XYZ file of C-alpha atoms in Angstrom:
119
model
C 24.271 -28.121 -31.566
C 25.809 -24.657 -31.347
C 28.098 -25.716 -28.511
C 29.549 -28.543 -30.631
C 29.572 -26.465 -33.814
C 27.261 -28.818 -35.727
C 24.989 -27.513 -38.466
C 21.768 -29.100 -39.705
C 23.302 -29.298 -43.181
C 26.009 -31.647 -41.809
C 23.419 -34.206 -40.700
C 21.986 -36.912 -42.942
C 18.782 -38.502 -41.690
C 17.269 -41.722 -43.041
C 14.245 -43.695 -41.925
C 13.481 -47.415 -42.077
C 11.052 -49.890 -40.632
C 12.151 -51.010 -37.214
C 11.767 -54.402 -35.633
C 10.945 -55.636 -32.180
C 7.871 -54.879 -30.097
C 5.313 -52.429 -31.453
C 3.033 -54.703 -33.393
C 1.554 -53.648 -36.695
C 2.810 -50.063 -36.245
C 6.510 -50.944 -36.569
C 5.769 -53.205 -39.505
C 3.972 -50.475 -41.480
C 5.618 -47.189 -40.441
C 9.274 -46.223 -40.887
C 10.025 -45.474 -37.223
C 13.736 -46.409 -37.080
C 15.980 -43.354 -37.493
C 19.589 -43.399 -38.712
C 21.416 -40.128 -38.222
C 24.866 -39.581 -39.751
C 27.274 -36.699 -39.240
C 28.916 -36.267 -42.658
C 32.191 -34.521 -41.646
C 33.126 -37.062 -38.963
C 31.349 -40.119 -40.432
C 29.788 -40.991 -37.060
C 26.433 -42.734 -37.440
C 23.699 -43.616 -34.920
C 20.616 -45.804 -35.410
C 17.688 -45.635 -32.967
C 14.599 -47.846 -32.944
C 13.746 -47.738 -29.244
C 10.277 -46.236 -29.536
C 7.186 -46.775 -31.686
C 7.210 -43.063 -32.482
C 9.446 -41.657 -35.214
C 9.562 -38.255 -33.498
C 10.857 -39.754 -30.245
C 13.422 -41.809 -32.148
C 14.612 -38.681 -34.009
C 15.103 -36.856 -30.709
C 16.972 -39.811 -29.180
C 19.135 -40.173 -32.302
C 20.188 -36.520 -32.133
C 21.059 -36.813 -28.433
C 23.082 -39.996 -28.970
C 24.854 -38.576 -32.025
C 25.860 -35.444 -30.119
C 27.156 -37.578 -27.240
C 29.140 -39.743 -29.675
C 30.652 -36.715 -31.422
C 31.566 -35.109 -28.113
C 33.207 -38.283 -26.778
C 35.116 -38.735 -30.056
C 36.444 -35.182 -29.813
C 37.430 -35.708 -26.166
C 39.240 -38.948 -27.104
C 41.079 -37.168 -29.904
C 42.089 -34.358 -27.546
C 43.327 -36.880 -24.962
C 45.421 -38.629 -27.632
C 46.988 -35.328 -28.675
C 47.793 -34.438 -25.064
C 49.304 -37.877 -24.457
C 51.443 -37.575 -27.596
C 52.636 -34.119 -26.559
C 53.482 -35.352 -23.048
C 55.365 -38.357 -24.438
C 57.500 -36.084 -26.613
C 58.158 -33.831 -23.634
C 59.298 -36.788 -21.518
C 61.494 -38.118 -24.326
C 63.261 -34.784 -24.745
C 63.881 -34.120 -21.052
C 67.370 -35.094 -19.820
C 67.881 -37.883 -17.302
C 68.587 -36.882 -13.730
C 72.340 -37.055 -12.912
C 71.883 -39.733 -10.223
C 69.972 -42.015 -12.615
C 72.522 -41.485 -15.365
C 75.372 -42.390 -12.987
C 73.504 -45.520 -11.890
C 72.973 -46.621 -15.519
C 76.656 -46.037 -16.375
C 77.774 -48.023 -13.327
C 75.534 -50.948 -14.312
C 76.966 -50.825 -17.860
C 80.518 -50.790 -16.515
C 79.832 -53.847 -14.324
C 78.221 -55.692 -17.219
C 81.180 -54.919 -19.489
C 83.606 -56.184 -16.847
C 81.638 -59.431 -16.508
C 81.694 -59.950 -20.275
C 85.437 -59.285 -20.449
C 86.006 -62.050 -17.907
C 84.228 -64.518 -20.199
C 86.424 -63.686 -23.188
C 88.666 -66.353 -24.747
C 92.090 -66.681 -23.175
C 94.846 -66.180 -25.719
C 97.936 -68.415 -25.442
């Protein structure tokens, strides 16, 4: 939690009855855990085990993984945006620019040949 900079006060934990295998225990005891990180809005629900304590532990692990992957995605998007701007601002190499201008000149000449003939 310290590594990601998450405080206990930022987490909202709710419990509910889970479904699936577990028999009478899951029908009577609130073993499903929903953990929500308030600042980011990321939420995780775990009902893998019959034990609430195990589900709480799993929910914390999954929430931390989700927060970390979201931060990594956001960082990758920022890097990609920065790189795109860098590529857009860099000048074209002289050889490429000459090639583009030559292709434009040829295209213009071809279009001039198709123009209407004036009498």
